[in-house]
Coordinates of C-alpha atoms in Angstrom, one line a residue:
Chain R
M1 CA 48.1 53.0 -138.7
E2 CA 50.0 53.8 -141.9
A3 CA 50.6 50.7 -143.9
A4 CA 54.1 50.5 -145.4
N5 CA 53.1 49.5 -148.9
P6 CA 51.0 51.8 -151.1
S7 CA 48.7 49.1 -152.4
G8 CA 47.7 48.4 -148.8
D9 CA 46.5 52.0 -148.5
L10 CA 44.6 51.8 -151.8
S11 CA 43.0 48.5 -150.9
A12 CA 41.3 50.1 -148.0
E13 CA 39.6 52.7 -150.2
M14 CA 39.1 50.9 -153.5
E15 CA 35.9 49.1 -154.5
V16 CA 35.9 45.4 -154.5
D17 CA 35.6 45.1 -158.3
A18 CA 38.5 47.4 -159.0
F19 CA 40.7 45.6 -156.4
R20 CA 39.8 42.3 -158.0
R21 CA 41.0 43.5 -161.4
L22 CA 44.1 45.3 -160.2
F23 CA 45.5 42.9 -157.6
P24 CA 44.0 39.6 -158.4
L25 CA 46.4 37.5 -156.4
R26 CA 45.9 39.5 -153.3
F27 CA 42.2 39.3 -153.8
F28 CA 42.3 35.5 -153.9
D29 CA 44.8 35.3 -151.1
R30 CA 42.4 37.2 -148.8
H31 CA 39.8 34.6 -149.6
L32 CA 42.0 31.5 -149.4
V33 CA 43.2 32.4 -145.9
E34 CA 39.6 32.0 -144.8
S35 CA 39.4 28.7 -146.8
I36 CA 36.8 30.0 -149.1
R37 CA 36.7 31.2 -152.7
P38 CA 35.1 34.3 -154.2
D39 CA 32.0 32.5 -155.3
G40 CA 31.5 31.1 -151.8
R41 CA 32.6 27.6 -152.4
P42 CA 34.9 25.7 -150.0
L43 CA 38.3 24.8 -151.6
G44 CA 37.5 21.2 -152.5
R45 CA 34.0 21.6 -153.9
A46 CA 33.1 21.5 -157.5
R47 CA 30.4 23.7 -159.0
D48 CA 26.8 22.6 -159.6
T49 CA 26.7 20.2 -162.5
T50 CA 23.7 19.4 -164.7
L51 CA 23.2 17.1 -167.6
A52 CA 20.5 17.0 -170.2
L53 CA 20.5 14.1 -172.7
G54 CA 19.0 14.3 -176.2
A55 CA 19.6 18.0 -176.6
V56 CA 20.1 17.8 -180.4
A57 CA 17.3 16.1 -182.2
S58 CA 19.1 15.5 -185.5
A59 CA 22.0 13.6 -183.9
D60 CA 22.0 10.0 -183.0
G61 CA 23.1 10.7 -179.5
S62 CA 23.6 14.0 -177.8
A63 CA 24.0 15.7 -174.4
L64 CA 24.3 19.2 -172.8
A65 CA 26.6 19.4 -169.8
K66 CA 26.9 22.4 -167.5
I67 CA 29.5 22.7 -164.8
G68 CA 28.7 26.1 -163.2
S69 CA 28.6 28.4 -166.2
T70 CA 30.8 26.2 -168.4
T71 CA 28.5 24.7 -171.0
M72 CA 29.3 22.0 -173.5
L73 CA 27.1 20.5 -176.2
A74 CA 28.1 17.1 -177.5
A75 CA 26.5 15.5 -180.5
I76 CA 27.3 12.1 -182.1
K77 CA 26.6 11.2 -185.7
L78 CA 27.1 7.7 -187.1
E79 CA 28.6 7.1 -190.5
V80 CA 29.5 3.9 -192.3
M81 CA 33.0 3.0 -193.1
T82 CA 35.3 0.1 -194.1
P83 CA 37.5 -1.0 -191.3
A84 CA 41.2 -0.4 -191.4
T85 CA 43.3 -3.3 -192.4
E86 CA 45.3 -3.3 -189.1
S87 CA 42.1 -3.8 -187.1
P88 CA 39.5 -5.4 -189.4
D89 CA 37.0 -6.2 -186.7
E90 CA 36.7 -2.8 -185.1
G91 CA 34.9 0.4 -185.8
S92 CA 36.3 3.8 -184.8
I93 CA 35.7 6.9 -182.9
A94 CA 36.5 10.5 -184.0
I95 CA 36.3 13.3 -181.5
D96 CA 36.3 16.9 -182.5
F97 CA 36.3 19.7 -179.9
H98 CA 35.3 23.2 -181.1
M99 CA 35.5 26.5 -179.4
P100 CA 33.3 28.8 -181.4
P101 CA 33.8 32.6 -181.0
I102 CA 30.6 32.9 -178.9
C103 CA 32.1 31.0 -175.9
S104 CA 34.9 33.3 -174.8
P105 CA 36.3 36.8 -175.4
M106 CA 39.6 35.2 -176.1
V107 CA 38.5 33.4 -179.2
R108 CA 38.4 35.2 -182.5
P109 CA 36.7 33.9 -185.7
G110 CA 39.3 32.6 -188.1
R111 CA 41.8 32.0 -185.4
P112 CA 41.0 28.9 -183.4
A113 CA 41.6 29.0 -179.7
E114 CA 44.9 27.6 -178.4
A115 CA 43.1 25.3 -176.0
A116 CA 40.9 23.7 -178.6
P117 CA 43.3 21.2 -180.2
V118 CA 44.9 20.4 -176.9
I119 CA 41.6 19.5 -175.3
S120 CA 40.6 17.6 -178.5
K121 CA 43.6 15.4 -178.3
Q122 CA 43.3 14.9 -174.5
L123 CA 39.7 13.8 -175.0
S124 CA 40.4 11.3 -177.7
D125 CA 43.3 9.9 -175.8
T126 CA 41.3 9.5 -172.6
I127 CA 38.2 8.0 -174.2
L128 CA 40.1 5.6 -176.4
S129 CA 42.6 4.5 -173.8
S130 CA 40.0 4.0 -171.1
G131 CA 38.3 1.4 -173.1
V132 CA 34.9 2.7 -172.2
I133 CA 33.6 1.9 -175.7
N134 CA 34.2 -1.5 -177.2
L135 CA 35.1 -0.8 -180.8
K136 CA 34.0 -4.3 -181.8
E137 CA 30.5 -3.3 -180.8
L138 CA 30.5 -0.8 -183.6
C139 CA 29.9 -3.6 -186.1
L140 CA 26.7 -3.1 -188.1
I141 CA 26.4 -6.5 -189.7
S142 CA 27.1 -9.1 -187.1
G143 CA 27.2 -12.7 -187.9
K144 CA 28.1 -12.1 -191.6
A145 CA 31.6 -12.4 -192.8
A146 CA 33.5 -9.2 -193.4
W147 CA 34.8 -10.6 -196.6
M148 CA 32.8 -12.1 -199.3
A149 CA 34.5 -14.2 -201.9
Y150 CA 33.0 -14.4 -205.4
L151 CA 34.0 -17.3 -207.5
Y152 CA 33.4 -16.6 -211.2
P153 CA 32.4 -19.6 -213.3
E154 CA 34.6 -18.7 -216.3
E155 CA 37.6 -18.5 -214.1
R156 CA 36.9 -21.6 -212.2
N157 CA 39.9 -23.2 -213.7
N158 CA 42.2 -20.5 -212.5
M159 CA 40.5 -20.4 -209.1
N160 CA 40.7 -16.7 -209.1
L161 CA 39.0 -15.3 -206.0
K162 CA 37.6 -11.9 -206.3
V163 CA 37.5 -10.5 -202.8
D164 CA 35.2 -7.7 -201.9
K165 CA 35.0 -5.9 -198.6
L166 CA 31.7 -4.9 -197.3
W167 CA 31.2 -1.6 -195.6
N168 CA 30.0 -2.8 -192.3
F169 CA 31.4 -0.8 -189.4
M170 CA 30.5 2.5 -187.9
I171 CA 32.6 5.4 -187.2
T172 CA 31.1 7.5 -184.4
I173 CA 31.9 11.2 -185.0
V174 CA 31.6 13.1 -181.8
D175 CA 31.4 16.9 -182.1
I176 CA 31.7 18.8 -178.9
Y177 CA 30.9 22.5 -178.9
C178 CA 31.9 24.8 -176.1
L179 CA 29.0 27.3 -175.7
D180 CA 30.3 29.1 -172.6
A181 CA 33.9 28.9 -171.4
D182 CA 34.2 29.5 -167.7
G183 CA 37.1 27.2 -166.6
A184 CA 37.4 23.4 -166.3
L185 CA 36.7 22.9 -170.0
F186 CA 38.1 19.4 -170.1
D187 CA 35.9 18.1 -167.3
A188 CA 32.7 19.4 -168.9
A189 CA 33.7 18.2 -172.4
L190 CA 34.5 14.7 -171.1
L191 CA 31.2 14.6 -169.2
S192 CA 29.2 15.7 -172.2
A193 CA 30.9 13.2 -174.5
I194 CA 30.3 10.3 -172.1
A195 CA 26.7 11.3 -171.6
A196 CA 26.2 11.5 -175.4
F197 CA 27.6 8.0 -175.7
S198 CA 25.2 6.7 -173.1
H199 CA 22.3 8.3 -175.0
L200 CA 23.5 7.0 -178.3
E201 CA 21.2 4.5 -180.0
I202 CA 22.2 2.6 -183.1
P203 CA 19.3 2.6 -185.5
V204 CA 17.9 -0.4 -187.4
V205 CA 19.7 -0.7 -190.7
S206 CA 19.6 -3.0 -193.7
L207 CA 21.4 -3.4 -197.0
D208 CA 19.9 -2.0 -200.2
E209 CA 20.5 -3.3 -203.7
D210 CA 23.9 -1.6 -204.1
G211 CA 25.2 -3.1 -200.9
R212 CA 25.0 0.2 -199.1
V213 CA 23.8 0.4 -195.6
V214 CA 20.6 2.3 -195.2
I215 CA 18.7 3.3 -192.0
L216 CA 15.2 2.0 -191.9
S217 CA 12.8 4.6 -190.6
Q218 CA 10.0 3.5 -188.3
D219 CA 7.1 3.2 -190.8
E220 CA 9.2 1.6 -193.6
G221 CA 10.5 -1.2 -191.4
L222 CA 7.5 -3.4 -192.0
K223 CA 7.0 -2.7 -195.7
T224 CA 10.4 -2.9 -197.2
S225 CA 11.7 -6.0 -198.8
N226 CA 15.2 -5.5 -197.4
E227 CA 15.5 -7.5 -194.3
P228 CA 16.8 -5.5 -191.3
V229 CA 20.2 -6.5 -190.2
N230 CA 19.8 -5.9 -186.6
A231 CA 16.4 -6.4 -185.0
E232 CA 16.0 -3.3 -183.0
K233 CA 17.8 -0.1 -181.9
R234 CA 20.5 -0.9 -179.6
K235 CA 22.7 1.1 -177.2
L236 CA 26.4 0.7 -176.7
T237 CA 27.6 -0.9 -173.5
L238 CA 29.8 1.5 -171.6
S239 CA 32.3 -0.2 -169.2
D240 CA 34.4 1.6 -166.7
I241 CA 33.2 5.2 -167.5
P242 CA 36.0 7.8 -167.0
F243 CA 35.2 10.9 -165.0
S244 CA 37.6 13.8 -164.4
L245 CA 38.4 16.7 -162.1
T246 CA 40.7 19.6 -162.8
C247 CA 42.4 21.2 -159.8
I248 CA 44.6 24.3 -159.4
L249 CA 47.7 24.1 -157.3
Y250 CA 48.5 27.5 -155.7
K251 CA 51.1 27.8 -152.9
N252 CA 49.9 25.0 -150.6
Y253 CA 46.2 25.2 -151.5
I254 CA 44.4 22.9 -153.8
L255 CA 41.3 24.4 -155.5
A256 CA 39.0 22.0 -157.2
D257 CA 37.0 22.9 -160.4
P258 CA 38.4 26.4 -161.2
T259 CA 36.6 29.2 -162.9
A260 CA 38.1 31.0 -165.9
E261 CA 39.2 33.8 -163.6
E262 CA 41.0 31.5 -161.2
E263 CA 42.6 29.6 -164.1
S264 CA 44.0 32.8 -165.6
V265 CA 45.4 34.1 -162.4
M266 CA 46.8 30.9 -160.8
E267 CA 48.3 28.9 -163.7
T268 CA 49.2 25.5 -162.4
L269 CA 46.5 23.0 -163.4
I270 CA 46.4 19.3 -162.8
T271 CA 43.7 17.0 -164.3
V272 CA 43.0 13.6 -162.9
V273 CA 40.8 11.1 -164.7
L274 CA 39.5 8.1 -162.7
D275 CA 37.1 5.5 -164.0
S276 CA 34.0 4.3 -162.2
S277 CA 35.9 1.6 -160.3
Y278 CA 38.3 4.3 -159.1
Q279 CA 41.3 3.2 -161.1
L280 CA 43.5 5.9 -162.5
V281 CA 43.1 6.5 -166.2
S282 CA 45.1 9.6 -166.7
L283 CA 47.1 12.3 -164.9
Y284 CA 47.8 15.5 -166.7
K285 CA 49.9 18.3 -165.3
P286 CA 51.2 20.5 -168.1
G287 CA 54.0 22.5 -166.5
G288 CA 53.1 25.4 -164.2
S289 CA 55.1 27.3 -161.6
V290 CA 54.0 25.1 -158.7
L291 CA 55.7 21.7 -158.4
A292 CA 53.4 18.9 -157.4
Y293 CA 54.8 16.7 -154.6
T294 CA 53.3 13.3 -153.9
S295 CA 51.1 14.5 -151.1
A296 CA 49.5 17.1 -153.4
L297 CA 48.9 14.4 -156.1
Q298 CA 47.3 12.2 -153.5
D299 CA 45.1 15.0 -152.3
C300 CA 44.0 15.7 -155.9
I301 CA 43.2 12.0 -156.5
A302 CA 41.2 11.9 -153.3
L303 CA 39.2 14.9 -154.4
T304 CA 38.6 13.3 -157.8
R305 CA 37.4 10.1 -156.1
H306 CA 34.8 12.1 -154.3
R307 CA 33.8 13.9 -157.5
V308 CA 33.5 10.6 -159.4
Q309 CA 30.8 9.6 -156.9
E310 CA 28.9 12.8 -157.5
L311 CA 29.2 12.5 -161.3
K312 CA 28.1 8.9 -161.3
K313 CA 24.9 9.8 -159.5
I314 CA 24.3 12.7 -161.9
L315 CA 24.8 10.6 -164.9
D316 CA 22.5 7.8 -163.6
E317 CA 19.8 10.3 -162.8
A318 CA 20.0 11.8 -166.2
M319 CA 19.8 8.4 -167.9
S320 CA 16.9 7.2 -165.8
E321 CA 15.0 10.4 -166.6
M322 CA 15.4 9.6 -170.3
E323 CA 14.1 6.1 -169.8
V324 CA 11.0 7.4 -168.1
D325 CA 10.2 9.5 -171.1
Chain N
M1 CA 43.4 -1.8 -200.9
S2 CA 46.6 -1.3 -198.9
G3 CA 45.8 0.5 -195.7
K4 CA 48.2 3.3 -194.7
G5 CA 49.9 2.9 -191.4
G6 CA 48.5 4.6 -188.4
S7 CA 45.0 6.0 -188.4
A8 CA 44.1 6.9 -191.9
T9 CA 40.6 8.4 -192.1
P10 CA 38.8 6.2 -194.5
T11 CA 36.1 7.7 -196.6
T12 CA 32.8 7.4 -194.9
Y13 CA 29.2 7.9 -195.8
S14 CA 26.1 8.7 -193.8
P15 CA 23.5 5.9 -193.8
S16 CA 20.5 8.1 -193.5
P17 CA 18.1 7.5 -196.3
Q18 CA 17.4 11.1 -197.3
N19 CA 20.1 11.6 -199.8
Q20 CA 19.3 8.4 -201.6
K21 CA 15.6 8.9 -202.3
K22 CA 14.2 12.0 -204.0
P23 CA 12.4 13.9 -201.3
K24 CA 8.6 13.6 -201.7
S25 CA 7.3 16.9 -202.6
L26 CA 4.9 17.6 -199.8
I27 CA 3.7 20.8 -201.3
F28 CA 1.5 21.2 -204.4
K29 CA 2.2 24.7 -205.3
D30 CA -0.7 25.4 -207.5
D31 CA -3.3 23.8 -205.2
V32 CA -4.8 26.5 -203.0
D33 CA -5.8 24.0 -200.3
W34 CA -2.5 22.6 -199.3
V35 CA -1.5 22.8 -195.6
R36 CA 2.0 23.6 -194.4
P37 CA 3.9 20.7 -193.1
D38 CA 3.7 22.0 -189.5
G39 CA 0.1 22.9 -189.8
R40 CA 0.5 26.7 -189.6
G41 CA -1.6 29.2 -191.6
F42 CA 0.2 30.9 -194.5
Q43 CA 0.5 34.0 -192.5
H44 CA 1.4 32.6 -189.1
C45 CA 5.0 32.8 -187.9
R46 CA 6.4 30.1 -185.7
P47 CA 6.1 30.7 -181.9
A48 CA 9.3 32.3 -180.7
F49 CA 11.3 31.3 -177.6
L50 CA 13.8 34.0 -176.6
R51 CA 16.1 34.2 -173.7
T52 CA 18.9 36.7 -172.8
G53 CA 21.9 36.0 -170.7
A54 CA 22.7 32.6 -172.3
V55 CA 26.5 32.9 -172.2
S56 CA 28.1 34.2 -169.0
A57 CA 31.4 34.9 -170.6
A58 CA 30.0 37.5 -173.0
S59 CA 29.0 41.1 -172.4
G60 CA 25.6 40.3 -173.7
S61 CA 24.0 37.2 -175.2
A62 CA 20.7 35.8 -176.4
Y63 CA 19.3 32.4 -177.3
A64 CA 16.4 32.1 -179.8
E65 CA 14.4 29.1 -180.8
F66 CA 11.8 29.5 -183.6
G67 CA 10.5 26.0 -184.2
N68 CA 13.5 23.9 -185.2
T69 CA 15.8 26.9 -185.8
K70 CA 18.0 27.4 -182.8
V71 CA 20.6 30.1 -182.6
I72 CA 22.9 31.6 -179.9
V73 CA 24.4 35.0 -180.3
S74 CA 27.1 36.5 -178.1
V75 CA 28.2 40.2 -178.0
F76 CA 31.6 41.2 -176.8
G77 CA 32.5 44.8 -176.3
P78 CA 33.0 47.6 -176.8
R79 CA 36.6 46.5 -176.7
E80 CA 39.8 47.6 -178.2
S81 CA 40.0 47.5 -182.0
K82 CA 42.7 45.4 -183.6
K83 CA 46.0 47.2 -183.8
S84 CA 46.2 46.8 -187.5
Q85 CA 43.0 48.9 -188.1
M86 CA 43.1 52.6 -188.7
Y87 CA 41.9 55.1 -186.3
S88 CA 38.1 55.7 -186.4
D89 CA 36.0 58.4 -184.8
I90 CA 33.0 56.2 -184.6
G91 CA 32.7 52.6 -183.4
R92 CA 33.2 49.5 -185.5
L93 CA 30.9 46.5 -185.8
N94 CA 32.3 43.1 -186.5
C95 CA 29.9 40.2 -187.2
N96 CA 30.5 36.5 -187.7
V97 CA 27.9 33.7 -188.3
S98 CA 28.9 30.1 -188.2
N99 CA 27.0 26.7 -188.2
T100 CA 27.7 23.7 -186.0
T101 CA 28.5 20.5 -187.8
F102 CA 25.1 19.1 -186.6
A103 CA 23.0 22.0 -187.8
T104 CA 21.9 20.2 -190.9
P105 CA 20.7 16.6 -190.9
V106 CA 23.7 15.5 -192.9
R107 CA 26.9 16.3 -191.1
G108 CA 28.5 19.4 -192.6
Q109 CA 31.8 21.3 -192.3
G110 CA 30.6 23.8 -189.8
S111 CA 32.6 26.6 -191.3
D112 CA 31.9 30.4 -191.2
H113 CA 29.0 31.6 -193.3
K114 CA 30.5 34.6 -194.9
E115 CA 27.4 35.7 -196.7
F116 CA 25.2 35.6 -193.6
S117 CA 28.0 37.5 -191.7
S118 CA 27.9 40.4 -194.2
V119 CA 24.1 40.5 -194.3
L120 CA 24.0 40.6 -190.5
H121 CA 26.5 43.4 -190.5
K122 CA 24.4 45.4 -192.9
A123 CA 21.2 44.8 -191.0
L124 CA 22.6 45.9 -187.7
E125 CA 24.8 48.8 -188.6
G126 CA 21.9 51.1 -189.4
A127 CA 20.4 50.5 -185.9
I128 CA 23.5 50.9 -183.7
I129 CA 24.6 54.3 -182.5
L130 CA 28.2 53.9 -183.5
E131 CA 29.1 57.3 -182.2
S132 CA 28.6 56.1 -178.7
F133 CA 31.7 53.9 -178.7
P134 CA 34.4 55.7 -180.7
K135 CA 37.7 54.0 -181.4
T136 CA 36.5 50.6 -180.2
T137 CA 34.8 47.5 -181.7
V138 CA 31.7 45.6 -180.9
D139 CA 31.9 42.0 -181.9
V140 CA 28.7 40.1 -182.6
F141 CA 29.2 36.3 -183.0
A142 CA 26.4 33.9 -183.9
L143 CA 26.3 30.2 -183.8
V144 CA 23.5 28.3 -185.5
L145 CA 22.9 25.2 -183.4
E146 CA 20.1 23.8 -185.6
S147 CA 19.0 25.0 -189.0
G148 CA 15.3 24.6 -189.5
G149 CA 14.6 27.2 -192.1
S150 CA 14.6 31.0 -192.1
D151 CA 18.0 31.0 -190.3
L152 CA 19.2 34.5 -191.1
P153 CA 16.1 36.4 -189.9
V154 CA 16.3 34.5 -186.6
V155 CA 20.0 35.3 -186.3
I156 CA 19.4 39.0 -186.9
S157 CA 16.6 39.2 -184.3
C158 CA 18.6 37.3 -181.8
A159 CA 21.6 39.5 -182.4
S160 CA 19.6 42.6 -181.7
L161 CA 18.4 41.1 -178.4
A162 CA 22.0 40.3 -177.5
L163 CA 23.1 43.8 -178.3
A164 CA 20.4 45.1 -176.0
D165 CA 21.4 42.7 -173.3
A166 CA 25.0 44.0 -173.6
G167 CA 23.8 47.6 -173.2
I168 CA 25.0 48.8 -176.6
R169 CA 23.1 51.9 -177.6
M170 CA 20.7 51.5 -180.5
Y171 CA 18.0 53.5 -182.2
D172 CA 15.5 50.6 -181.8
L173 CA 15.4 46.9 -181.6
V174 CA 15.6 45.3 -185.1
A175 CA 13.3 42.5 -186.0
S176 CA 13.6 40.4 -189.1
V177 CA 11.1 38.2 -191.0
S178 CA 11.2 36.5 -194.3
V179 CA 8.5 35.5 -196.7
S180 CA 8.7 32.9 -199.4
C181 CA 6.7 32.8 -202.6
L182 CA 5.5 29.3 -203.5
G183 CA 3.5 29.5 -206.8
K184 CA 0.7 31.9 -206.1
N185 CA 1.0 31.7 -202.3
L186 CA 3.0 33.8 -199.9
V187 CA 4.1 31.9 -196.8
I188 CA 5.7 33.7 -194.0
D189 CA 8.6 32.4 -191.9
P190 CA 9.3 29.3 -194.1
I191 CA 10.7 26.1 -192.8
F192 CA 13.5 24.2 -194.5
E193 CA 11.3 22.1 -196.9
E194 CA 9.4 25.2 -198.0
E195 CA 12.5 27.1 -198.7
N196 CA 13.8 24.4 -200.9
C197 CA 10.9 24.6 -203.4
R198 CA 10.3 28.3 -203.3
D199 CA 10.1 30.6 -206.3
G200 CA 11.3 33.7 -204.6
S201 CA 12.0 35.1 -201.1
L202 CA 11.9 38.5 -199.5
M203 CA 13.6 39.3 -196.2
I204 CA 13.1 42.5 -194.3
T205 CA 14.9 43.8 -191.3
C206 CA 13.2 46.9 -189.8
M207 CA 13.1 49.1 -186.7
A208 CA 9.4 48.7 -186.2
S209 CA 8.6 51.6 -183.8
R210 CA 10.5 54.1 -186.1
N211 CA 9.0 52.5 -189.3
E212 CA 12.5 52.3 -190.8
V213 CA 13.9 49.5 -192.8
T214 CA 17.6 48.7 -192.3
Q215 CA 17.9 45.9 -194.8
L216 CA 15.8 44.3 -197.6
T217 CA 16.7 41.3 -199.7
I218 CA 14.6 40.0 -202.6
T219 CA 15.5 37.0 -204.7
G220 CA 13.6 35.1 -207.4
E221 CA 10.5 36.0 -209.4
W222 CA 8.2 38.7 -208.2
S223 CA 5.5 40.9 -209.6
T224 CA 5.1 44.4 -208.2
P225 CA 1.7 43.9 -206.4
K226 CA 3.2 40.7 -204.9
I227 CA 6.1 42.6 -203.6
H228 CA 3.9 45.2 -201.9
E229 CA 1.8 42.4 -200.3
A230 CA 4.9 40.6 -199.1
M231 CA 6.4 43.7 -197.6
Q232 CA 3.2 44.6 -195.8
L233 CA 3.1 41.1 -194.4
C234 CA 6.7 41.3 -193.2
L235 CA 6.3 44.7 -191.6
D236 CA 3.3 43.6 -189.6
A237 CA 5.1 40.5 -188.5
C238 CA 8.2 42.5 -187.5
M239 CA 6.1 44.8 -185.3
K240 CA 4.7 41.8 -183.5
L241 CA 8.1 40.2 -183.2
R242 CA 9.4 43.4 -181.7
M243 CA 6.7 43.3 -179.0
V244 CA 7.8 39.7 -178.1
M245 CA 11.5 40.8 -178.0
R246 CA 10.6 43.8 -175.8
S247 CA 8.7 41.7 -173.3
C248 CA 11.6 39.2 -173.2
L249 CA 14.0 42.1 -172.3
K250 CA 11.6 43.4 -169.7
D251 CA 11.2 40.0 -168.0
S252 CA 15.0 39.5 -167.8
A253 CA 15.5 43.0 -166.4
S254 CA 12.8 42.6 -163.8
S255 CA 14.1 39.2 -162.8
Q256 CA 17.5 40.6 -162.2
E257 CA 16.3 43.1 -159.6

């Protein structure tokens, strides 16, 4: 009955928690052989996901997304800008992902987490390249020319045109805060950003005397002499919403939606982003010791397809709850 | 007006009307009959919503909501001190308070609030039994999700709950309340608009059951009888707040069983 390796002997006597810390790979192997994970999930299932829209009252659009314990809070603020000369008829989107020290024992104040700028860049690439937001819709003053030409009477002979640009586009600044980091950060961040965009309402604005854009509050709208530029609050149209799923490749297993413990022990991650018509938006596999063959990639994409259906339902339910209110 | 190549960040401004008009002064300081903007009495604190266990990644955590002021605090530790620090027979406390960019109505920078961090440290270090975790550090990190007035007292009370949730040994829970002086009136637990037009403020952090004050800050103009009155107000409020915190901890402990 004597086991050849000493750790085999120890494992018989040791408590589960100690075994989990000292021999994490063997702990997971024991579970994966039974096709189950330590928290009881089957290999391909993601954790319970919830969405709450309108979590931040002072923001123009906001959402709180929870995947298992991973919690992300996204808030969108609108500011007015002049469009860039290369794309004079488009607004812009700025996405900032923050990992404050509360979210994880790995993050120290003053030294930002390694994952934060990586996820920030991934998010802005995904959202901009998927075309979910039409930047031309971020125009505040529709129907008016972006350029106004003044012709001064004394210079009429010279026909000097003084050209002035109007500030008339919006930049949406999305701030995403990770409140609790328990794996699959990109998935939760993307979900919260998309949900915040679907909650976003562009307020009624008008121009004041200096040509600056001002939001009209509800009670002023009727009394002010400035005519509102857009008739009512409007929402952005989201086409082809991207949803994502992160999977871990370990030996010949594929684990969907890893927790932080699983991510730290089994390092090879792959993130697949599909849009709501199941077209591939992005595939991200940053190195790792396990090589992904075509069959593994196809399995991941199939898991993501299933996940997209779940997430679509969750997003629709959250939005219809908001409308009922 | 030549645009730079690539994505230059143009200067932007926020279209909200607040910074363009002078805010109407809702408060007539010398008039005894004015009502607070949220309808509370002068000596009523806001109702408190407290929850422990908000962050699963932390050793202990708490979420506090006092009206519009929302704060999350996480406690990590006791864990190994930084290698660069000298040996210490007693434990160390490390505090950090930061704001989100959307904490204020106009988007801010969201950087660390150094002054709040040091006041939080002073408020807590008198209450924690540092001898119980020698050579190690306890980290207390706070994030202000929304700033609706009286931020620091809420952060301190929430931090004390989070420390209790983490099982760090303390002499007592610390509760913190602040009072603002507006003309002749003392208002407790001021909101943002009241804090902006105050003449002075007094903030107390105390261990109510031991009747000991860990931290006291007074700013502005005060006369001695007013200080006594304000301190008494605060100490009474702290005692009630401590009861609320205690029942929150008892509820969470009993729900775990």
